[in-house]
Short mmCIF file of C-alpha atoms and ligand atoms in Angstrom, two decimals:
data_model
loop_
_atom_site.label_atom_id
_atom_site.label_comp_id
_atom_site.label_asym_id
_atom_site.label_seq_id
_atom_site.Cartn_x
_atom_site.Cartn_y
_atom_site.Cartn_z
CA MET W 1 -47.12 -17.32 -33.47
CA ILE W 2 -44.30 -15.26 -31.97
CA SER W 3 -40.55 -15.69 -32.08
CA PRO W 4 -38.10 -13.22 -30.57
CA ASP W 5 -37.53 -11.49 -33.89
CA THR W 6 -40.58 -12.14 -35.99
CA ALA W 7 -44.28 -11.72 -35.28
CA TRP W 8 -47.24 -12.80 -37.34
CA LEU W 9 -49.62 -9.92 -37.53
CA VAL W 10 -53.07 -9.36 -38.98
CA ASP W 11 -54.28 -6.09 -40.48
CA VAL W 12 -57.20 -5.24 -38.22
CA ALA W 13 -58.81 -2.77 -40.63
CA GLU W 14 -58.82 -5.47 -43.31
CA ALA W 15 -59.82 -8.38 -41.08
CA SER W 16 -62.72 -6.36 -39.63
CA ARG W 17 -63.79 -5.25 -43.13
CA GLY W 18 -63.29 -1.64 -42.21
CA GLN W 19 -65.11 -1.76 -38.87
CA PHE W 20 -61.92 -0.58 -37.17
CA SER W 21 -59.51 2.14 -38.15
CA PRO W 22 -56.02 1.34 -39.45
CA ASP W 23 -54.92 4.27 -37.26
CA PRO W 24 -53.92 3.02 -33.78
CA ARG W 25 -55.44 6.06 -32.09
CA GLY W 26 -58.78 5.26 -33.71
CA LEU W 27 -58.47 1.74 -32.33
CA TYR W 28 -57.88 2.96 -28.76
CA ASP W 29 -60.85 5.32 -29.08
CA ALA W 30 -62.99 2.23 -29.78
CA TRP W 31 -61.07 -0.11 -27.46
CA ASP W 32 -63.97 -1.85 -25.68
CA GLU W 33 -65.64 -2.58 -29.00
CA PHE W 34 -62.33 -3.71 -30.52
CA ALA W 35 -61.46 -5.98 -27.58
CA GLY W 36 -64.89 -7.59 -27.85
CA TRP W 37 -64.44 -8.14 -31.58
CA ALA W 38 -60.88 -9.46 -31.20
CA ALA W 39 -61.97 -12.01 -28.58
CA SER W 40 -64.27 -13.75 -31.05
CA ALA W 41 -63.02 -12.67 -34.49
CA PRO W 42 -62.30 -15.58 -36.84
CA ILE W 43 -58.65 -14.60 -37.27
CA ASP W 44 -56.49 -17.26 -38.87
CA PHE W 45 -52.89 -16.19 -38.33
CA ALA W 46 -51.58 -19.06 -40.44
CA ALA W 47 -53.69 -18.06 -43.43
CA ASP W 48 -53.99 -14.29 -43.03
CA GLY W 49 -50.98 -13.34 -40.93
CA VAL W 50 -48.01 -11.51 -42.39
CA PRO W 51 -44.54 -11.83 -40.85
CA VAL W 52 -43.15 -8.62 -39.42
CA LEU W 53 -39.65 -8.17 -38.06
CA ALA W 54 -39.41 -6.64 -34.60
CA GLU W 55 -37.31 -3.76 -35.96
CA GLU W 56 -40.16 -2.85 -38.31
CA LEU W 57 -42.60 -2.33 -35.43
CA GLY W 58 -43.41 1.05 -33.92
CA PRO W 59 -44.57 1.65 -30.35
CA PRO W 60 -48.03 0.18 -29.53
CA SER W 61 -49.55 3.65 -29.01
CA PRO W 62 -47.52 5.85 -31.36
CA ASP W 63 -49.61 9.02 -31.15
CA PRO W 64 -50.97 9.45 -27.61
CA ARG W 65 -52.67 12.66 -26.53
CA GLN W 66 -50.87 12.52 -23.19
CA ILE W 67 -47.73 10.84 -21.86
CA PHE W 68 -47.00 10.51 -18.15
CA ALA W 69 -43.80 9.26 -16.55
CA ILE W 70 -43.28 8.52 -12.87
CA GLY W 71 -40.05 8.94 -10.90
CA LEU W 72 -38.85 7.19 -7.73
CA ASN W 73 -41.53 4.50 -7.87
CA TYR W 74 -39.43 1.67 -6.42
CA ARG W 75 -37.97 1.99 -2.91
CA ASP W 76 -34.61 0.52 -3.91
CA HIS W 77 -34.29 3.08 -6.73
CA ALA W 78 -35.22 5.96 -4.36
CA ASP W 79 -32.54 4.59 -1.99
CA GLU W 80 -29.81 4.49 -4.65
CA SER W 81 -30.83 8.02 -5.74
CA GLY W 82 -30.55 9.31 -2.17
CA MET W 83 -34.17 10.52 -2.28
CA ALA W 84 -37.02 10.13 0.22
CA TYR W 85 -39.91 7.82 -0.67
CA PRO W 86 -42.59 9.97 -2.33
CA ASP W 87 -46.04 10.58 -0.76
CA SER W 88 -47.45 11.26 -4.23
CA PRO W 89 -46.04 10.09 -7.59
CA PRO W 90 -43.38 12.49 -8.95
CA THR W 91 -44.67 13.06 -12.49
CA PHE W 92 -43.09 14.38 -15.68
CA THR W 93 -43.52 13.68 -19.40
CA LYS W 94 -41.54 12.18 -22.24
CA TRP W 95 -42.52 14.03 -25.41
CA VAL W 96 -43.77 11.95 -28.31
CA GLY W 97 -40.74 12.96 -30.40
CA SER W 98 -38.76 10.52 -28.23
CA PHE W 99 -40.95 7.52 -29.14
CA ALA W 100 -39.47 4.55 -30.97
CA GLY W 101 -40.27 0.93 -31.70
CA PRO W 102 -38.89 -2.00 -29.71
CA VAL W 103 -35.71 -2.74 -31.66
CA GLY W 104 -33.16 -0.41 -33.23
CA ASP W 105 -30.24 1.91 -32.71
CA LEU W 106 -30.07 4.40 -29.85
CA VAL W 107 -28.12 7.50 -30.84
CA LEU W 108 -26.23 8.79 -27.79
CA PRO W 109 -26.36 12.63 -27.70
CA ALA W 110 -23.93 12.86 -24.76
CA ALA W 111 -21.58 10.81 -22.60
CA THR W 112 -24.06 10.62 -19.69
CA VAL W 113 -26.98 8.63 -21.07
CA ASP W 114 -28.50 6.17 -18.58
CA TRP W 115 -30.97 3.29 -18.78
CA GLU W 116 -34.29 2.78 -16.92
CA ALA W 117 -36.32 -0.39 -17.56
CA GLU W 118 -40.03 0.37 -17.10
CA LEU W 119 -43.44 -1.20 -17.31
CA VAL W 120 -45.59 0.96 -19.62
CA VAL W 121 -49.39 1.26 -19.40
CA VAL W 122 -51.67 2.22 -22.31
CA ILE W 123 -55.11 3.56 -21.36
CA GLY W 124 -58.17 2.08 -23.11
CA ARG W 125 -61.09 4.17 -21.80
CA ARG W 126 -61.54 7.77 -20.72
CA ALA W 127 -60.69 7.80 -17.03
CA ALA W 128 -61.69 10.68 -14.77
CA ARG W 129 -61.44 10.28 -10.98
CA VAL W 130 -61.29 6.50 -11.20
CA PRO W 131 -60.79 4.62 -7.91
CA ALA W 132 -57.90 2.15 -7.80
CA ALA W 133 -60.30 -0.75 -7.33
CA ASP W 134 -61.76 -0.10 -10.81
CA ALA W 135 -58.56 1.01 -12.51
CA TRP W 136 -57.56 -2.15 -14.40
CA SER W 137 -60.73 -1.93 -16.51
CA TYR W 138 -59.47 1.40 -17.86
CA VAL W 139 -56.17 -0.12 -19.03
CA ALA W 140 -55.97 -1.33 -22.64
CA GLY W 141 -52.74 -3.18 -22.01
CA LEU W 142 -49.14 -3.27 -20.88
CA THR W 143 -45.91 -3.08 -22.79
CA VAL W 144 -42.16 -2.86 -22.18
CA GLY W 145 -40.48 0.54 -22.13
CA GLN W 146 -37.12 2.18 -21.61
CA ASP W 147 -36.92 5.63 -20.06
CA TYR W 148 -33.50 6.55 -21.46
CA SER W 149 -32.22 9.58 -19.58
CA GLU W 150 -29.50 12.11 -20.33
CA ARG W 151 -28.47 12.76 -16.74
CA ALA W 152 -26.49 15.97 -17.26
CA LEU W 153 -29.43 17.78 -18.88
CA GLN W 154 -31.91 16.13 -16.50
CA LEU W 155 -30.13 17.60 -13.48
CA THR W 156 -29.05 20.96 -14.96
CA GLY W 157 -30.23 24.33 -13.63
CA PRO W 158 -32.20 25.56 -10.63
CA ALA W 159 -35.09 23.16 -11.39
CA PRO W 160 -34.43 19.62 -12.70
CA GLN W 161 -35.28 19.13 -16.39
CA PHE W 162 -36.63 15.59 -16.29
CA SER W 163 -38.91 15.95 -19.33
CA LEU W 164 -36.22 17.42 -21.61
CA GLY W 165 -33.42 15.15 -20.40
CA LYS W 166 -35.59 12.10 -21.17
CA SER W 167 -36.91 13.16 -24.58
CA PHE W 168 -34.05 12.97 -27.08
CA PRO W 169 -34.96 11.02 -30.25
CA GLY W 170 -35.25 7.32 -29.49
CA PHE W 171 -35.30 7.81 -25.71
CA ALA W 172 -38.74 6.17 -25.32
CA PRO W 173 -38.67 2.81 -27.13
CA GLN W 174 -41.72 0.64 -26.41
CA GLY W 175 -43.06 -2.72 -27.44
CA PRO W 176 -42.80 -5.22 -28.88
CA TRP W 177 -46.59 -5.43 -28.44
CA LEU W 178 -49.41 -4.53 -26.12
CA VAL W 179 -50.54 -7.36 -23.84
CA THR W 180 -54.05 -7.08 -22.41
CA PRO W 181 -54.19 -7.49 -18.61
CA ASP W 182 -56.36 -10.64 -18.83
CA GLU W 183 -53.53 -12.44 -20.68
CA LEU W 184 -51.22 -12.11 -17.67
CA ALA W 185 -51.43 -14.47 -14.69
CA ASP W 186 -50.91 -11.51 -12.33
CA PRO W 187 -50.61 -8.09 -14.02
CA ASP W 188 -49.63 -6.58 -10.65
CA ASN W 189 -46.53 -8.77 -10.29
CA LEU W 190 -44.26 -9.07 -13.35
CA ALA W 191 -40.52 -9.74 -13.41
CA ILE W 192 -38.62 -6.85 -15.02
CA GLU W 193 -34.98 -6.92 -16.08
CA CYS W 194 -32.41 -4.84 -17.95
CA ARG W 195 -29.19 -6.34 -19.33
CA ILE W 196 -26.29 -4.55 -20.97
CA ASN W 197 -24.06 -6.69 -23.15
CA GLY W 198 -25.62 -9.69 -21.41
CA GLU W 199 -24.83 -8.44 -17.88
CA THR W 200 -27.85 -7.97 -15.61
CA MET W 201 -28.05 -4.36 -14.43
CA GLN W 202 -31.65 -4.20 -13.15
CA LYS W 203 -33.78 -7.08 -11.86
CA SER W 204 -36.99 -6.64 -9.90
CA THR W 205 -40.73 -7.27 -9.90
CA THR W 206 -43.47 -4.72 -10.49
CA ASN W 207 -45.19 -5.60 -7.19
CA ARG W 208 -42.35 -3.65 -5.54
CA GLN W 209 -43.66 -0.38 -6.96
CA ILE W 210 -44.55 2.27 -4.36
CA PHE W 211 -47.55 3.28 -6.52
CA SER W 212 -49.06 0.28 -8.33
CA VAL W 213 -50.67 0.61 -11.77
CA PRO W 214 -54.18 0.96 -10.21
CA SER W 215 -52.87 3.53 -7.74
CA LEU W 216 -51.24 5.55 -10.54
CA VAL W 217 -54.47 5.54 -12.57
CA GLU W 218 -56.36 6.71 -9.48
CA ARG W 219 -53.93 9.48 -8.61
CA LEU W 220 -53.32 10.77 -12.14
CA SER W 221 -57.02 10.65 -13.07
CA SER W 222 -57.91 12.56 -9.89
CA VAL W 223 -56.19 15.54 -11.53
CA VAL W 224 -56.34 15.14 -15.30
CA PRO W 225 -58.77 12.94 -17.25
CA LEU W 226 -56.88 10.14 -19.01
CA THR W 227 -57.86 9.45 -22.60
CA PRO W 228 -57.68 6.33 -24.79
CA GLY W 229 -54.15 5.67 -26.02
CA ASP W 230 -52.50 7.71 -23.24
CA VAL W 231 -49.18 6.24 -22.12
CA ILE W 232 -47.81 5.95 -18.57
CA PHE W 233 -44.15 5.07 -17.89
CA THR W 234 -44.43 3.64 -14.37
CA GLY W 235 -40.90 4.10 -13.03
CA THR W 236 -37.72 2.06 -12.80
CA PRO W 237 -36.24 -0.27 -10.17
CA ALA W 238 -32.71 -0.05 -8.77
CA GLY W 239 -29.63 -0.60 -10.90
CA VAL W 240 -29.37 2.48 -13.11
CA GLY W 241 -25.88 3.62 -14.10
CA GLY W 242 -25.69 7.16 -12.77
CA THR W 243 -25.83 6.18 -9.10
CA ARG W 244 -23.21 3.40 -9.38
CA LYS W 245 -19.76 3.96 -7.93
CA PRO W 246 -18.14 4.67 -10.23
CA ALA W 247 -21.01 5.91 -12.40
CA ARG W 248 -21.57 3.97 -15.60
CA PHE W 249 -23.21 5.38 -18.72
CA LEU W 250 -24.00 3.98 -22.15
CA LYS W 251 -21.31 3.97 -24.82
CA ALA W 252 -21.23 3.13 -28.51
CA GLY W 253 -21.57 -0.59 -29.09
CA ASP W 254 -23.48 -1.33 -25.88
CA VAL W 255 -26.49 -3.59 -26.41
CA VAL W 256 -29.38 -2.87 -24.04
CA GLU W 257 -32.02 -5.56 -23.57
CA THR W 258 -35.11 -4.88 -21.48
CA THR W 259 -37.56 -7.66 -20.67
CA ILE W 260 -40.82 -7.97 -18.78
CA GLU W 261 -42.37 -11.32 -17.92
CA GLY W 262 -45.32 -12.23 -20.10
CA ILE W 263 -44.79 -9.32 -22.50
CA GLY W 264 -41.46 -9.49 -24.33
CA ALA W 265 -38.20 -7.66 -24.91
CA LEU W 266 -36.73 -4.44 -26.26
CA ARG W 267 -33.25 -4.30 -27.79
CA GLN W 268 -31.24 -1.19 -28.60
CA VAL W 269 -27.69 -0.95 -29.94
CA CYS W 270 -25.99 2.28 -28.82
CA VAL W 271 -24.34 4.39 -31.51
CA THR W 272 -22.90 7.87 -31.77
CA ASP W 273 -23.61 10.30 -34.61
ZN1 ZN V 1 -37.99 6.57 -15.39
#
């Protein structure tokens, strides 16, 4: 059904005869019902599927009410950043204007743009003060993300500007699809990798996170209720460019590939205006 560049997709609104909205946010608002329908729906991809190129796809949750992003969530990345391990998840946002689909160009707005491969969570049920033990049932699915970061802006001024420095257009590509947790052998332990021009820059597993996905849902939802379709960027492992000696940043022509086991891959080609 799926090749690296082409997916066979079914129009859910059509296949469900209008039971479900063609708007992704409407689908997340009815996620439990949708997941139940999808598990038993008589979908025939060969007969009803339409081929879609990866570069035609948008992010799995293109219009979330809330977006969270977590810093310093892998010990080796905290080490390379010269920061202490956090007692609570350092949290910022990436504004929705930075969202993009899984494949395309990345316009570099400066000479200090860095890469951060990240597992991304999409919430499937309203979650308020959810304990970690119950947290997976509030997750609609997982996808691959990049938390592209313009380091100069991120670190400018008396207070760091994480949210702005990470929200230029195209700085939050996600996809290529949302994988429900039950489809993964172990959703708490997925290999994650980032390659630039074929060279491995980041390679880790998500079980090395300081705050696991269930722990993040518990801690975030203890403060702010999470709503269906909300997106959480869960942090990046070691191997970013800014802390290398010498520092390395993205330049025109670089091809960035980000993969997570059991989900798929993102691919951006860096360009300048
Ligand atoms: Zn990040």
